[in-house]
Coordinates of C-alpha atoms and ligand atoms in Angstrom, one line a residue:
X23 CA 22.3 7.2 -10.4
X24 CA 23.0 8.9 -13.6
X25 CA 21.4 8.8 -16.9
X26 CA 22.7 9.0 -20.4
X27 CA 21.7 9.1 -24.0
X28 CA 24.8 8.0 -26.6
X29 CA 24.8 10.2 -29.2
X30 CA 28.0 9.8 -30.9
X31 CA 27.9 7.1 -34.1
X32 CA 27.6 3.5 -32.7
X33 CA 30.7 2.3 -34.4
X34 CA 32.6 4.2 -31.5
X35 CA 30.5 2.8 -28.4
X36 CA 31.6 0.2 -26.5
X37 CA 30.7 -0.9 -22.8
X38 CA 30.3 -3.4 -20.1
X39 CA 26.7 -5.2 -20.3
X40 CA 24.2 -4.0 -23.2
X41 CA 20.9 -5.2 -23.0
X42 CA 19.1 -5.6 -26.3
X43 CA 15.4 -6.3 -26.9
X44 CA 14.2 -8.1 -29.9
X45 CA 10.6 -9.4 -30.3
X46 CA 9.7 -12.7 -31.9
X47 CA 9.4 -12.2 -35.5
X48 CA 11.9 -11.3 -38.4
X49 CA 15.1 -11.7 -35.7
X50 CA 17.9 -11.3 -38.2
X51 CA 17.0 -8.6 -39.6
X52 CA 16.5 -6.8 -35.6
X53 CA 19.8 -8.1 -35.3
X54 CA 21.2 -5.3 -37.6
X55 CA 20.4 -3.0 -35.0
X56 CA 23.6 -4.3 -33.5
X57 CA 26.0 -4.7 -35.7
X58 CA 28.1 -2.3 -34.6
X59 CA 28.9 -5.1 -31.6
X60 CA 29.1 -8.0 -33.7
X61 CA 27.9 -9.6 -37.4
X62 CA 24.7 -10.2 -37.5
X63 CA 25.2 -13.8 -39.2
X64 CA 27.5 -15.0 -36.4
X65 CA 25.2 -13.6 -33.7
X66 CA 21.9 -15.5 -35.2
X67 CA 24.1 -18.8 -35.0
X68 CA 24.6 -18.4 -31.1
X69 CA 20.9 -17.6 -30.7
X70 CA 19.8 -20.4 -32.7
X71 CA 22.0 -23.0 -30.8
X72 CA 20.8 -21.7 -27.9
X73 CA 17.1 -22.1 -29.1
X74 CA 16.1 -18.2 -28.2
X75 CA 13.2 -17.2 -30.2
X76 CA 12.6 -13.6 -28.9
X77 CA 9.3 -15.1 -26.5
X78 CA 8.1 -12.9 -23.6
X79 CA 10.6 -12.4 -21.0
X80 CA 12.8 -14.9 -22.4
X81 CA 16.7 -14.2 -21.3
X82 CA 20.0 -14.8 -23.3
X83 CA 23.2 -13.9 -21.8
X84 CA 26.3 -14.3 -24.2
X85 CA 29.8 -13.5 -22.8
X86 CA 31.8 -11.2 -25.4
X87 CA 35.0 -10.5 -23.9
X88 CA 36.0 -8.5 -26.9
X89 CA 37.0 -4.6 -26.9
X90 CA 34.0 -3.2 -27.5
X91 CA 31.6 -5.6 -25.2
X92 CA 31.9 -8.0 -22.3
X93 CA 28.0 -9.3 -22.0
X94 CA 25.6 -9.3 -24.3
X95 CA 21.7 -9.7 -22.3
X96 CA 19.7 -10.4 -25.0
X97 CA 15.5 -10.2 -24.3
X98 CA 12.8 -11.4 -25.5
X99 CA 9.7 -9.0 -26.3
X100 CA 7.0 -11.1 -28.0
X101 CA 4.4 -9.8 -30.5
X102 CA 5.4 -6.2 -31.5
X103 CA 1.8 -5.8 -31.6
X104 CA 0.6 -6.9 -28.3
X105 CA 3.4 -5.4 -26.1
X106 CA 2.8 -3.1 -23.1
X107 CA 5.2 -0.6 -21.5
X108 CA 4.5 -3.1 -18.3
X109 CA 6.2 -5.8 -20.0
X110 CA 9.0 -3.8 -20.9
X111 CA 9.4 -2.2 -17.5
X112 CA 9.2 -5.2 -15.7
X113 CA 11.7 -7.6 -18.4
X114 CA 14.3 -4.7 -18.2
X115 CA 14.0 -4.9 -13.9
X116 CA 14.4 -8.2 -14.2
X117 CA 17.3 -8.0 -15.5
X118 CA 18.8 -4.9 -14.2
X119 CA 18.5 -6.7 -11.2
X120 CA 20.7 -9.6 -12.4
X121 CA 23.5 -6.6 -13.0
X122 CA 23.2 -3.9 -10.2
X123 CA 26.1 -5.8 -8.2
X124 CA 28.6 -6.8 -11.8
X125 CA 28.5 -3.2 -13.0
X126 CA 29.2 0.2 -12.4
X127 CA 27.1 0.7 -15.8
X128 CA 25.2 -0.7 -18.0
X129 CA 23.6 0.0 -21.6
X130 CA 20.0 -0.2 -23.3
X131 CA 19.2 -0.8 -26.4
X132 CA 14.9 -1.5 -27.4
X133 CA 13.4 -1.3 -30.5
X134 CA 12.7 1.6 -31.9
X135 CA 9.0 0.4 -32.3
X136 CA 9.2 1.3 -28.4
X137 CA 10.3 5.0 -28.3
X138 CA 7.1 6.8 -29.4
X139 CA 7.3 9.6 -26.7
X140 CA 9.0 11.0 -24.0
X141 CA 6.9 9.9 -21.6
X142 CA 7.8 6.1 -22.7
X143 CA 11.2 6.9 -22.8
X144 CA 10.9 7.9 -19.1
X145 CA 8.7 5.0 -17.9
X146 CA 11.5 3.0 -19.0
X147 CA 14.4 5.0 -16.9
X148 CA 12.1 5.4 -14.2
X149 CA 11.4 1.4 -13.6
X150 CA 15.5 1.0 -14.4
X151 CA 16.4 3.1 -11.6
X152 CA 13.6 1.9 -8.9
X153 CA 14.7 -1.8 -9.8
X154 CA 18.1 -0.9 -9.6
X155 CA 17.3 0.0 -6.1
X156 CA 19.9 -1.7 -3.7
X157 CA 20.0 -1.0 0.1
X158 CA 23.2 -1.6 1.8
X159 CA 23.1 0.4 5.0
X160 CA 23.3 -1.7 7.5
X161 CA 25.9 -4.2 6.0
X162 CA 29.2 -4.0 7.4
X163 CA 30.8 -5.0 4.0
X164 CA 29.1 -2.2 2.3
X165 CA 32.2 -0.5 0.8
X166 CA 33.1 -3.4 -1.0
X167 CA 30.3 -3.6 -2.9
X168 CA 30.2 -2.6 -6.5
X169 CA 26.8 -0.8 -7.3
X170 CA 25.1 0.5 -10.3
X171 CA 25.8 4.1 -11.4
X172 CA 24.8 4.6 -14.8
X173 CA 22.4 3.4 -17.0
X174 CA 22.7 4.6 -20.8
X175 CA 20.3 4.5 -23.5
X176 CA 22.1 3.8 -26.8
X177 CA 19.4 4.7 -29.3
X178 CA 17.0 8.2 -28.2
X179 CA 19.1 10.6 -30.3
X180 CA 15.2 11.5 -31.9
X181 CA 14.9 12.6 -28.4
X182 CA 17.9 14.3 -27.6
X183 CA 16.9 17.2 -25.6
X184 CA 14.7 15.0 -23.1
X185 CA 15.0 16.1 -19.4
X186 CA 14.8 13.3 -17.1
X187 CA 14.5 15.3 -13.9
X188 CA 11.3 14.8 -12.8
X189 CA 11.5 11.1 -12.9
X190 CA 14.6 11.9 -11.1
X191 CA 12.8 13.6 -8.3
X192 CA 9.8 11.1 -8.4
X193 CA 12.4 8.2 -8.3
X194 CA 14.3 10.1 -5.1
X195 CA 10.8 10.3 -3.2
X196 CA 10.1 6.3 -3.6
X197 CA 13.8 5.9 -2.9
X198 CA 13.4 8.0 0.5
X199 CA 10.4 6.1 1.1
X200 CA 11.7 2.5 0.9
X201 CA 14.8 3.6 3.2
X202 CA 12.4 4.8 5.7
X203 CA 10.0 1.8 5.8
X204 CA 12.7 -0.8 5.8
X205 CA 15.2 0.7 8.6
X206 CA 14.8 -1.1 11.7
X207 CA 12.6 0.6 14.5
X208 CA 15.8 1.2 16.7
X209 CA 17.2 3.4 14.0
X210 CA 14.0 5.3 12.2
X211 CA 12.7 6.4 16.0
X212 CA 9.7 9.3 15.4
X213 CA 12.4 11.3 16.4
X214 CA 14.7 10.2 13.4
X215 CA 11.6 10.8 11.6
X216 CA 10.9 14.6 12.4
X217 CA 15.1 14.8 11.4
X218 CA 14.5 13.2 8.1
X219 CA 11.4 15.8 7.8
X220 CA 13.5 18.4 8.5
X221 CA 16.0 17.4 5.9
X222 CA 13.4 17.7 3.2
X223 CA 12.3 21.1 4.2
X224 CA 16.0 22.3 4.0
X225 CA 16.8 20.9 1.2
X226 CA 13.3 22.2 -0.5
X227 CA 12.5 25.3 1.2
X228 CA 9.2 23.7 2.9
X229 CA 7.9 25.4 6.2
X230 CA 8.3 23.1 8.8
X231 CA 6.6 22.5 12.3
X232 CA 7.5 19.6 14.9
X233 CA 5.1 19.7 18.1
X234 CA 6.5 17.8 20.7
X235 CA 4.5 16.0 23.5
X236 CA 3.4 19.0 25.5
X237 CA 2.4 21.5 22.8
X238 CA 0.5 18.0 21.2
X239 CA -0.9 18.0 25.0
X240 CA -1.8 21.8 24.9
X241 CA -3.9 20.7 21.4
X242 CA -5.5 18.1 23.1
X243 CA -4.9 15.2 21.0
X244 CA -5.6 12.6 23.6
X245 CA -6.1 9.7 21.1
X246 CA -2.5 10.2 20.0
X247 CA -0.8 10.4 22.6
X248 CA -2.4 7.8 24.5
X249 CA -1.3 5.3 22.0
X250 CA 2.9 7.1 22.5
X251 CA 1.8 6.6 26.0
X252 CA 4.0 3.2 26.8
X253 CA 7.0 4.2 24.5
X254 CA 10.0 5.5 26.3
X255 CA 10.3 7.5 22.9
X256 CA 8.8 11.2 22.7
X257 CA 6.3 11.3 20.1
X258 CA 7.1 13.8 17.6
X259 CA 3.7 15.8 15.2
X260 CA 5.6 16.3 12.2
X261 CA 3.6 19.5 9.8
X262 CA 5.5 20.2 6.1
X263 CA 4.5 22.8 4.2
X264 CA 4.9 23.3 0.3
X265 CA 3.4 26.8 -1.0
X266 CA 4.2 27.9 -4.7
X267 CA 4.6 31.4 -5.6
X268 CA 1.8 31.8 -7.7
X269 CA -1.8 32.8 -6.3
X270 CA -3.0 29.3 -3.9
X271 CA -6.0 27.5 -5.9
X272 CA -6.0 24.6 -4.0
X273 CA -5.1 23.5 -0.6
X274 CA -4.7 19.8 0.0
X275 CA -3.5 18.1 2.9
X276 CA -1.7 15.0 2.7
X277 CA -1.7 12.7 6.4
X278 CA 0.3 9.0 7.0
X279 CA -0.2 6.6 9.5
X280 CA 3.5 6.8 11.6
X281 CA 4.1 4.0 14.0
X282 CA 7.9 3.6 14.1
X283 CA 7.2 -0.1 15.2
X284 CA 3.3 -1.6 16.5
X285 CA 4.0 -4.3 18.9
X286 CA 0.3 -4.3 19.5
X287 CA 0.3 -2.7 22.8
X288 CA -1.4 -4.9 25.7
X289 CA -3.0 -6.8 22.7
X290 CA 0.2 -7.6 22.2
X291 CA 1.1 -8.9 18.9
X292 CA 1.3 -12.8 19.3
X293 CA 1.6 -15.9 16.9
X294 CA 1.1 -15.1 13.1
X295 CA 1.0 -11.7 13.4
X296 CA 4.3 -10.9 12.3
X297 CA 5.7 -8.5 14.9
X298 CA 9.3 -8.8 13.6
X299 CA 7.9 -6.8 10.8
X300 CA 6.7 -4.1 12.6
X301 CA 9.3 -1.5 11.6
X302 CA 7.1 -0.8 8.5
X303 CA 3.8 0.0 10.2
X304 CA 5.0 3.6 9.1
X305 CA 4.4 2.9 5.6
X306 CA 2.0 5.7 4.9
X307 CA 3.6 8.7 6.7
X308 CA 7.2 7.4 4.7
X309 CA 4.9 7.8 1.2
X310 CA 3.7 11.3 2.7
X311 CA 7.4 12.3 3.4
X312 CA 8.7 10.3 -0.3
X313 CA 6.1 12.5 -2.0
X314 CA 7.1 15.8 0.1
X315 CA 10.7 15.8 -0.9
X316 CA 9.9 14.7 -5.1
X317 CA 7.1 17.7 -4.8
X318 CA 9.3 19.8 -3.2
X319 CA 12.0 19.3 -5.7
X320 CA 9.3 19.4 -8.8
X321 CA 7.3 22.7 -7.2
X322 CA 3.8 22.4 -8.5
X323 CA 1.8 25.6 -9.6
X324 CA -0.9 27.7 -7.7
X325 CA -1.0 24.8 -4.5
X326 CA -0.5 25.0 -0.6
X327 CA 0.1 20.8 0.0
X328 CA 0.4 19.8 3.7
X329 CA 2.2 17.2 4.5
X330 CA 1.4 15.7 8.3
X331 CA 2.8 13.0 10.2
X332 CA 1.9 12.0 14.1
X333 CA 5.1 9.8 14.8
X334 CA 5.0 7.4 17.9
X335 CA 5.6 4.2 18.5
X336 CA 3.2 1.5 20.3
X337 CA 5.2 -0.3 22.9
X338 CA 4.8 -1.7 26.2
X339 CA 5.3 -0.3 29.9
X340 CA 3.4 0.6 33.6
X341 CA 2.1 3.9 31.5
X342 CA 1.2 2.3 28.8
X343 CA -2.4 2.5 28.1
X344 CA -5.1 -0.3 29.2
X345 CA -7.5 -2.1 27.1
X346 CA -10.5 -0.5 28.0
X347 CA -9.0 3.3 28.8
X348 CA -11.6 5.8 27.5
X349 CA -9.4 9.1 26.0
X350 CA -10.5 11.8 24.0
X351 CA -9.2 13.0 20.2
X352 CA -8.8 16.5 20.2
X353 CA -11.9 17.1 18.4
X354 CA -13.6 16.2 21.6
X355 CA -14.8 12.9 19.9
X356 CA -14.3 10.2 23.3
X357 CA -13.1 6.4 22.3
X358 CA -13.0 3.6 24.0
X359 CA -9.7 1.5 23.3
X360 CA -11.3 -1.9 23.2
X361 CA -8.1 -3.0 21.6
X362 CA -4.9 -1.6 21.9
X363 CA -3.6 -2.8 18.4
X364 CA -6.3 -0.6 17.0
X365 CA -3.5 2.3 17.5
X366 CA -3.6 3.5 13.9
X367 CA -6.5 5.1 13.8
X368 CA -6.2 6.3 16.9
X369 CA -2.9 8.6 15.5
X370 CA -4.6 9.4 12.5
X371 CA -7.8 10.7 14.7
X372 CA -5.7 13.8 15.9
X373 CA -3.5 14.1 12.8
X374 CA -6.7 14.1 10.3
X375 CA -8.5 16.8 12.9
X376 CA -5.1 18.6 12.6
X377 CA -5.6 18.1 9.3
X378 CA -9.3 19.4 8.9
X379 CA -8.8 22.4 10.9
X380 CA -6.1 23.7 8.2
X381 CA -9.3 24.0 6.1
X382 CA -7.8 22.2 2.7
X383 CA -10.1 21.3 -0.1
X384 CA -9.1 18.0 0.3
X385 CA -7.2 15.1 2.4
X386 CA -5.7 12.0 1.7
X387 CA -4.7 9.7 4.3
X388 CA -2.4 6.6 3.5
X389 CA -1.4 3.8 6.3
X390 CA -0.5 0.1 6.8
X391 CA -3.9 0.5 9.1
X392 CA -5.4 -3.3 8.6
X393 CA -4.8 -6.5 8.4
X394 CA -8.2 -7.4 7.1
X395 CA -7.3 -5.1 4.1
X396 CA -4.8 -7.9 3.0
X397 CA -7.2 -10.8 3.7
X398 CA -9.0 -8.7 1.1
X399 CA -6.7 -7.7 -1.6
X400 CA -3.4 -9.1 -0.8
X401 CA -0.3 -8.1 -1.9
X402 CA -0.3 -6.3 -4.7
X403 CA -3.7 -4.0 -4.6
X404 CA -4.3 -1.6 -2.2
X405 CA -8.3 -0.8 -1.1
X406 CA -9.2 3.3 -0.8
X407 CA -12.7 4.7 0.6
X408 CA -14.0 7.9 0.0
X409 CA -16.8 10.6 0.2
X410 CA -16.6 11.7 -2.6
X411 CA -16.7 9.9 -6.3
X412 CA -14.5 12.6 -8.0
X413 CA -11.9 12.2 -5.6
X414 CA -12.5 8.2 -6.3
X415 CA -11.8 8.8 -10.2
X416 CA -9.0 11.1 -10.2
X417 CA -7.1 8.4 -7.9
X418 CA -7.8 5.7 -9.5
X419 CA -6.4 7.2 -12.7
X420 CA -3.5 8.8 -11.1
X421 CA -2.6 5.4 -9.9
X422 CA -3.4 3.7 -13.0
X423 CA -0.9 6.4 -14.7
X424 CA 1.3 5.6 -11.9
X425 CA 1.5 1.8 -12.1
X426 CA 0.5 1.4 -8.5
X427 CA -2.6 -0.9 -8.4
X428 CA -5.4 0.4 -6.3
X429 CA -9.3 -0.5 -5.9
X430 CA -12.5 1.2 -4.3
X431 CA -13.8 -0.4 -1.3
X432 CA -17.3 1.2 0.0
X433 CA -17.7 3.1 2.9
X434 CA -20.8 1.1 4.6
X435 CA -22.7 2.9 6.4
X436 CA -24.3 0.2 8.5
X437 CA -21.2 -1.3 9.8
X438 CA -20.7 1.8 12.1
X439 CA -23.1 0.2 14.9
X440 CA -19.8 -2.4 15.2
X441 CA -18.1 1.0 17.0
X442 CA -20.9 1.5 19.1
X443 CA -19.5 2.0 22.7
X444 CA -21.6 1.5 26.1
X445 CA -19.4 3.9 28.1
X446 CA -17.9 6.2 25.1
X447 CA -19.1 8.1 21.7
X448 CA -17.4 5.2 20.1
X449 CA -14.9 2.6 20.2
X450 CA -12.0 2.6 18.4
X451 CA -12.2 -1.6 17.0
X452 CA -15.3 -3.2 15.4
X453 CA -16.1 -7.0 14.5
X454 CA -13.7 -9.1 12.7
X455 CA -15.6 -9.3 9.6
X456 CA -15.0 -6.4 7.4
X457 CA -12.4 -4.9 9.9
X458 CA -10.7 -2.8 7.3
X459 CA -13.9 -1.0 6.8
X460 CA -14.9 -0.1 10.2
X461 CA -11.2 1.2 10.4
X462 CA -12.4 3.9 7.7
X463 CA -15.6 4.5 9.0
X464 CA -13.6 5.5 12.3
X465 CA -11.6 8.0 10.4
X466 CA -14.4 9.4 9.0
X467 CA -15.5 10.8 12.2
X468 CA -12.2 13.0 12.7
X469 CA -12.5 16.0 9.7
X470 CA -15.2 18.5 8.3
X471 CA -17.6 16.2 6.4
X472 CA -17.0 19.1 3.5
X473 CA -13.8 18.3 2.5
X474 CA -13.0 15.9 -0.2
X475 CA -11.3 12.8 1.7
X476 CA -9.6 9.5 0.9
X477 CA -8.1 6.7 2.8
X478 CA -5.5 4.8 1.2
X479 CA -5.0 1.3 3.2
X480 CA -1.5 -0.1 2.2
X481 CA -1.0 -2.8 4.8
X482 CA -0.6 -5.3 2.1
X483 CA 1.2 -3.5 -1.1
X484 CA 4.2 -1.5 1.3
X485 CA 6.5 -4.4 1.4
X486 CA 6.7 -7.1 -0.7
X487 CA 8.7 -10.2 0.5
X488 CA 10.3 -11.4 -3.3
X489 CA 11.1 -8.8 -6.3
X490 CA 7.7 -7.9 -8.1
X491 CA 7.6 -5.7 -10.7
X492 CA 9.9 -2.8 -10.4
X493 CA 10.1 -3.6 -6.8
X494 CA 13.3 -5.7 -5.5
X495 CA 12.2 -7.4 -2.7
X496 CA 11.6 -5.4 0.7
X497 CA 10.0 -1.8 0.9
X498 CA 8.5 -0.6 -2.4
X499 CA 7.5 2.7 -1.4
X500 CA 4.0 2.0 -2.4
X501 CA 1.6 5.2 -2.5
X502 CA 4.3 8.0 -3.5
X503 CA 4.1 8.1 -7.3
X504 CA 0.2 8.0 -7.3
X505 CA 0.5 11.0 -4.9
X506 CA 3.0 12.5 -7.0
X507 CA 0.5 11.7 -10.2
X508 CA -2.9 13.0 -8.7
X509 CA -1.1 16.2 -7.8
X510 CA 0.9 16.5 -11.3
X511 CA -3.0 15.8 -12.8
X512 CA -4.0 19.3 -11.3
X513 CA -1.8 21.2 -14.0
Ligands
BES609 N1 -0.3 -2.2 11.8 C1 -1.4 -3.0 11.9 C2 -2.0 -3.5 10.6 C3 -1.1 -4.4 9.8 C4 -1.3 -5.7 9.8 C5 -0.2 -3.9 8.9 C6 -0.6 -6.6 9.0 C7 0.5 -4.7 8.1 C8 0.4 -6.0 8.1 C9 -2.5 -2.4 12.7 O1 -2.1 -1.5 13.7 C10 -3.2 -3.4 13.4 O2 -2.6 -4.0 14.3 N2 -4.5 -3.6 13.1 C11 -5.2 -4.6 13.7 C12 -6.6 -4.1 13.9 C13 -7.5 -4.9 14.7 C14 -7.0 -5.0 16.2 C15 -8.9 -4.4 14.7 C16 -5.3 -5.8 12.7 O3 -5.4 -5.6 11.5 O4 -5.2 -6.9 13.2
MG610 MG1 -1.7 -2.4 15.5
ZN611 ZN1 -0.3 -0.6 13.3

């Protein structure tokens, strides 16, 4: 997807579909703005008889057919002096989404009351291009489809010399995300993963490590590999590597949850529990990988940034592991797998002692690890834990900046007696109540209790079932622009 600024006089534009924002007061005279497509007196006329008053998120469509215009998507804005950049963002996916099959390109034009600073500017091209977001793959008719190429702004010539690259990148990483999350588990296999891994580093010049099952064996991450255990699939450790030029002031390690598909194991996953929609239990390690491949591209100053996926699937067979099966994490911890479903934590057990034993000032961890975390917050908020309450305020603005809603959830200390194991130092699934909890106090047992650490649980906000937002309905790729945001925060 390509983005333009028209710089040229208006008299000589002309296009396919221009959408046109205009908020509720004064609308003849906004309608000047336009008169380059069509008189102003004849255009109020149609808006009138088709009762359009310029209210929130109101639509008008108006078919042209002339030289210079085919539709017209008029928009309604509201009070100029209530009106977020949400709003905007969300009124122009709305209908971008309407166009992305009709046209190759399409045309913007907001009042000027909008386009303070660049960093509006690119809000609005970044929730354009992620709404724009179509994913075709796996239909057979694919060729035929038409699909959105451009997207040009008609009235930023105070901005001329604005680069929109790093929303480019930013965009690519949530766009690499949401292919990952939504491919079907017999095509995004851990070992599809480590290729996809090893695309980024190419493309980025990232260092790049895949352990396979024996050197994994060799490290002694038991808790990992007991969950690949019934998957006739070879696990794959996946280890990126992004190091600037400059002098290393910080070194940050970011971990995600990577279950290709969770059937549940021998607690197999029956009823309600939505197996069928599995494929995106590797949520977290797809925003790790999204975020590797827009940092890459962007290169941040003075940091070391690990990226670290253990890859696996939980499946089903004679070696698959037994409810009940004691193992060991290769921090010598022992669990006992009262519940095979539990496997998340049980991955991110060895990948967050990996993690720990690179020495980074600080971890985050992101993964679709609970269900209990979308009893709590649903859809559209995901809950994070941490040890540390500058780490909590940096993320929660980064995600605020970010547009990704996210909200603290406590790390209580007393619910660790619901691990206590008779046989082991712990088990790896607590009581029902306040399950996505325990899951955190879990992790908490697998890294140096001196590094800064956050836990990210995106079981509810990494696919959304209708459009939301920016989203179109499927993957959102939930988790990479805040990532992206707390490390841009560190310039
Ligand atoms: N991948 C699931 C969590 C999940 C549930 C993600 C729903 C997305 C939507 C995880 O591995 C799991 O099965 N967790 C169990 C834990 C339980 C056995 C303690 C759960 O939440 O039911
Ligand atoms: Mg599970
Ligand atoms: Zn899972």
């Amino acid at each position: 997807m390509q983005f333009s600024i028209f710089k040229k006089n208006l008299d000589n534009w002309q296009g396919n579909s221009l959408i046109f924002g205009i908020f509720d007061e004064e609308i003849e005279s906004q309608l000047e703005n336009i008169k380059f497509i069509i008189d102003p007196k004849i255009l109020i006329k149609k808006i009138n008889k088709k009762k359009f008053k310029g209210e929130k998120g109101q639509i008008l469509n108006l078919e042209f057919l002339n030289q210079k215009l085919e539709t017209l998507i008029i928009f309604g804005l509201g009070k100029s002096t209530t009106i977020e950049i949400n709003d905007v963002q969300s009124y122009l996916a709305k209908i971008i989404r309407t166009t992305v099959d009709k046209d190759e390109k399409i045309s913007i034009l907001l009042p000027s009351e909008l386009i303070n600073s660049k960093e509006e500017i690119r809000s609005y091209v970044e929730s354009a291009r992620l709404s724009a977001y179509k994913d075709n793959r796996f239909n057979s008719k694919r060729d035929e489809k038409k699909i959105l190429q451009e997207i040009e702004f008609l009235n930023l010539n105070k901005f001329e010399n604005i680069s929109f690259d790093e929303t480019e990148y930013l965009c690519e990483g949530v766009e690499l995300a949401r292919r990952l999350v939504a491919a079907p588990p017999n095509s995004l296999t851990p070992l599809e993963m480590s290729i996809e891994a090893t695309k980024i580093a190419k493309e980025h010049g990232l260092e790049i490590k895949i352990l396979e099952k024996n050197e994994c064996e060799d490290l002694g991450m038991g808790a990992f590999l007991a969950v690949a255990k019934g998957s006739d699939l070879e696990p794959k450790f996946i280890h990126l590597t992004l190091k600037s030029k400059s002098p290393i002031k910080e070194k940050i390690a970011l971990v995600g949850k990577g279950l290709t598909f969770d059937s549940g194991g021998y607690n197999l996953k029956v009823g309600a529990s939505q197996i069928e929609m599995m494929k995106y239990d590797m949520g977290g390690s797809a925003a790790v990988l999204g975020a590797a491949k827009a940092l890459g591209a962007i290169k941040p100053d003075g940091l070391e940034i690990h990226f670290i996926v253990a890859a696996c699937e939980n499946m089903i067979n004679g070696s698959a592991v037994h409810p009940g099966d004691v193992i060991k994490a290769s921090n010598g911890k022992t669990i006992e797998i009262n519940n095979t479903d539990a496997e998340g934590r049980l991955t991110l057990a060895d990948a967050l002692t990996y993690a720990s034993n690179l020495k980074p000032d600080s971890i985050i961890d992101l993964a679709t690890l609970t269900g209990a975390i979308v009893v709590a917050l649903g859809n559209d908020v995901a809950g994070f834990w941490t040890n540390n309450n500058m780490m909590a305020k940096d993320l929660k603005t980064a995600s605020s900046q970010a547009g990704e809603e996210l909200w603290q959830m406590p790390l209580q200390k007393s619910y660790k007696d619901g691990l206590k194991s008779h046989i082991a130092d712990m088990k790896n699934t607590g009581p029902r109540a306040g399950g996505s909890i325990t899951a955190a106090l879990f992790l908490e047992e697998f890294f140096d209790k001196n590094i800064k650490w956050a836990h990210i649980d995106i079981a509810g906000t990494c696919w959304t079932d209708k459009n939301k937002g920016i989203h179109p309905s499927g993957a959102t790729g939930y988790g990479v622009k805040t990532l992206v945001q707390w490390i841009k925060n560190k310039r």
